[in-house]
One Martini backbone bead per residue (centre of mass of N, CA, C, O) as a GRO file, in nm:
protein
  165
    1UNK     BB    1   0.086   0.039   0.028
    2UNK     BB    2   0.058   0.348  -0.023
    3UNK     BB    3   0.070   0.641   0.174
    4UNK     BB    4  -0.168   0.783   0.056
    5UNK     BB    5  -0.370   0.551   0.093
    6UNK     BB    6  -0.297   0.522   0.405
    7UNK     BB    7  -0.433   0.821   0.464
    8UNK     BB    8  -0.718   0.770   0.340
    9UNK     BB    9  -0.797   0.544   0.536
   10UNK     BB   10  -0.738   0.679   0.781
   11UNK     BB   11  -0.952   0.913   0.755
   12UNK     BB   12  -1.207   0.738   0.685
   13UNK     BB   13  -1.198   0.605   0.967
   14UNK     BB   14  -1.222   0.845   1.152
   15UNK     BB   15  -1.486   0.930   1.024
   16UNK     BB   16  -1.636   0.660   1.071
   17UNK     BB   17  -1.578   0.713   1.408
   18UNK     BB   18  -1.571   1.041   1.469
   19UNK     BB   19  -1.262   1.178   1.449
   20UNK     BB   20  -1.245   1.432   1.261
   21UNK     BB   21  -1.234   1.677   1.507
   22UNK     BB   22  -0.919   1.663   1.597
   23UNK     BB   23  -0.850   1.945   1.480
   24UNK     BB   24  -1.018   2.106   1.638
   25UNK     BB   25  -0.916   2.021   1.914
   26UNK     BB   26  -0.642   2.137   1.896
   27UNK     BB   27  -0.697   2.402   1.860
   28UNK     BB   28  -0.853   2.447   2.126
   29UNK     BB   29  -0.617   2.365   2.304
   30UNK     BB   30  -0.431   2.597   2.194
   31UNK     BB   31  -0.624   2.831   2.294
   32UNK     BB   32  -0.610   2.725   2.600
   33UNK     BB   33  -0.320   2.772   2.632
   34UNK     BB   34  -0.309   3.073   2.565
   35UNK     BB   35  -0.495   3.160   2.783
   36UNK     BB   36  -0.347   3.048   3.027
   37UNK     BB   37  -0.092   3.216   2.988
   38UNK     BB   38  -0.221   3.484   3.033
   39UNK     BB   39  -0.327   3.402   3.334
   40UNK     BB   40  -0.030   3.349   3.448
   41UNK     BB   41   0.066   3.651   3.368
   42UNK     BB   42  -0.132   3.803   3.541
   43UNK     BB   43  -0.093   3.646   3.830
   44UNK     BB   44   0.260   3.655   3.806
   45UNK     BB   45   0.387   3.857   3.561
   46UNK     BB   46   0.453   3.566   3.441
   47UNK     BB   47   0.591   3.286   3.266
   48UNK     BB   48   0.717   3.013   3.363
   49UNK     BB   49   0.897   2.790   3.218
   50UNK     BB   50   0.766   2.519   3.341
   51UNK     BB   51   0.477   2.600   3.199
   52UNK     BB   52   0.594   2.568   2.906
   53UNK     BB   53   0.690   2.238   2.939
   54UNK     BB   54   0.402   2.180   2.957
   55UNK     BB   55   0.172   2.039   2.822
   56UNK     BB   56  -0.085   2.178   2.658
   57UNK     BB   57  -0.321   1.974   2.699
   58UNK     BB   58  -0.258   2.027   3.040
   59UNK     BB   59  -0.237   2.330   3.148
   60UNK     BB   60  -0.516   2.403   3.234
   61UNK     BB   61  -0.536   2.208   3.460
   62UNK     BB   62  -0.276   2.271   3.625
   63UNK     BB   63  -0.348   2.570   3.676
   64UNK     BB   64  -0.618   2.516   3.827
   65UNK     BB   65  -0.491   2.380   4.055
   66UNK     BB   66  -0.282   2.578   4.150
   67UNK     BB   67  -0.487   2.832   4.170
   68UNK     BB   68  -0.714   2.688   4.373
   69UNK     BB   69  -0.514   2.592   4.585
   70UNK     BB   70  -0.224   2.729   4.621
   71UNK     BB   71  -0.332   3.053   4.560
   72UNK     BB   72  -0.584   3.049   4.739
   73UNK     BB   73  -0.767   3.218   5.010
   74UNK     BB   74  -1.031   3.000   4.992
   75UNK     BB   75  -0.936   2.812   5.169
   76UNK     BB   76  -0.868   2.630   5.462
   77UNK     BB   77  -0.586   2.707   5.409
   78UNK     BB   78  -0.342   2.884   5.456
   79UNK     BB   79  -0.064   2.967   5.308
   80UNK     BB   80   0.148   2.891   5.515
   81UNK     BB   81   0.062   2.603   5.573
   82UNK     BB   82   0.091   2.506   5.269
   83UNK     BB   83   0.427   2.579   5.245
   84UNK     BB   84   0.498   2.392   5.448
   85UNK     BB   85   0.412   2.133   5.346
   86UNK     BB   86   0.549   2.172   5.063
   87UNK     BB   87   0.824   2.154   5.232
   88UNK     BB   88   0.801   1.874   5.353
   89UNK     BB   89   0.763   1.718   5.105
   90UNK     BB   90   1.019   1.832   4.943
   91UNK     BB   91   1.224   1.709   5.137
   92UNK     BB   92   1.141   1.393   5.093
   93UNK     BB   93   1.138   1.323   4.785
   94UNK     BB   94   1.338   1.511   4.655
   95UNK     BB   95   1.315   1.896   4.583
   96UNK     BB   96   1.476   2.164   4.524
   97UNK     BB   97   1.272   2.343   4.386
   98UNK     BB   98   1.073   2.312   4.587
   99UNK     BB   99   1.216   2.418   4.829
  100UNK     BB  100   1.271   2.691   4.736
  101UNK     BB  101   0.993   2.779   4.691
  102UNK     BB  102   0.837   2.705   4.963
  103UNK     BB  103   1.037   2.883   5.141
  104UNK     BB  104   0.954   3.160   5.012
  105UNK     BB  105   0.661   3.135   5.034
  106UNK     BB  106   0.642   3.103   5.335
  107UNK     BB  107   0.779   3.376   5.400
  108UNK     BB  108   0.566   3.549   5.241
  109UNK     BB  109   0.333   3.416   5.448
  110UNK     BB  110   0.515   3.438   5.765
  111UNK     BB  111   0.740   3.246   5.793
  112UNK     BB  112   0.967   3.128   6.016
  113UNK     BB  113   1.261   2.975   6.052
  114UNK     BB  114   1.141   2.789   6.282
  115UNK     BB  115   0.916   2.676   6.108
  116UNK     BB  116   1.063   2.562   5.896
  117UNK     BB  117   1.239   2.369   6.078
  118UNK     BB  118   0.977   2.228   6.196
  119UNK     BB  119   0.864   2.110   5.903
  120UNK     BB  120   1.128   1.939   5.837
  121UNK     BB  121   1.113   1.771   6.107
  122UNK     BB  122   0.835   1.651   6.068
  123UNK     BB  123   0.906   1.502   5.809
  124UNK     BB  124   1.138   1.324   5.952
  125UNK     BB  125   0.974   1.197   6.170
  126UNK     BB  126   0.775   1.047   5.969
  127UNK     BB  127   0.993   0.901   5.821
  128UNK     BB  128   1.110   0.748   6.054
  129UNK     BB  129   0.855   0.590   6.160
  130UNK     BB  130   0.764   0.470   5.896
  131UNK     BB  131   0.991   0.295   5.884
  132UNK     BB  132   0.970   0.134   6.136
  133UNK     BB  133   0.675   0.038   6.107
  134UNK     BB  134   0.725  -0.110   5.831
  135UNK     BB  135   0.972  -0.278   5.888
  136UNK     BB  136   0.821  -0.415   6.156
  137UNK     BB  137   0.542  -0.489   6.083
  138UNK     BB  138   0.303  -0.319   6.217
  139UNK     BB  139   0.003  -0.354   6.316
  140UNK     BB  140  -0.259  -0.173   6.219
  141UNK     BB  141  -0.483  -0.228   6.413
  142UNK     BB  142  -0.317  -0.199   6.677
  143UNK     BB  143  -0.217   0.087   6.633
  144UNK     BB  144  -0.491   0.228   6.614
  145UNK     BB  145  -0.581   0.146   6.900
  146UNK     BB  146  -0.331   0.296   7.031
  147UNK     BB  147  -0.367   0.565   6.918
  148UNK     BB  148  -0.667   0.623   7.053
  149UNK     BB  149  -0.568   0.579   7.342
  150UNK     BB  150  -0.368   0.828   7.346
  151UNK     BB  151  -0.546   1.037   7.262
  152UNK     BB  152  -0.767   1.025   7.471
  153UNK     BB  153  -0.591   1.100   7.705
  154UNK     BB  154  -0.478   1.363   7.595
  155UNK     BB  155  -0.780   1.494   7.609
  156UNK     BB  156  -0.844   1.446   7.898
  157UNK     BB  157  -0.600   1.619   7.999
  158UNK     BB  158  -0.676   1.886   7.860
  159UNK     BB  159  -0.942   1.915   8.005
  160UNK     BB  160  -0.834   1.920   8.292
  161UNK     BB  161  -0.638   2.169   8.265
  162UNK     BB  162  -0.865   2.372   8.179
  163UNK     BB  163  -1.036   2.351   8.466
  164UNK     BB  164  -0.760   2.438   8.635
  165UNK     BB  165  -0.760   2.738   8.519
   0.00000   0.00000   0.00000
């Protein structure tokens, strides 16, 4: 089969399957990507290179997630908390880019150097005990029961000390 015949068969098959609008979809994705880049620039003042490297087909969704969760002041977590969480996760992945960004963003959102150190320490503590619990194959059901008991006792003690003050 010649190349031109193969292309004709491919296009005929696509048309028969209702896939012909793919070219229109690609054009729509391109305009969606361009609109997304405009929104990124309007929001951030420029379009950082890592956004430009993201596949255009997915940039609108990636930006919507980033903007609606990480950048939005309308979420249940404040900006400082979100960035400290991001830093803690970044330290464990590890991701140097993410550590740099989340440290700077946490400071911009009011985090102190001590809060930054504590977030990283908490990440290390969680990683440490995760290693111990998983490596020792601690029974999850028993762990949950023990945790519930310890937390109930802590809550009862907190209520008792609040009453005595």
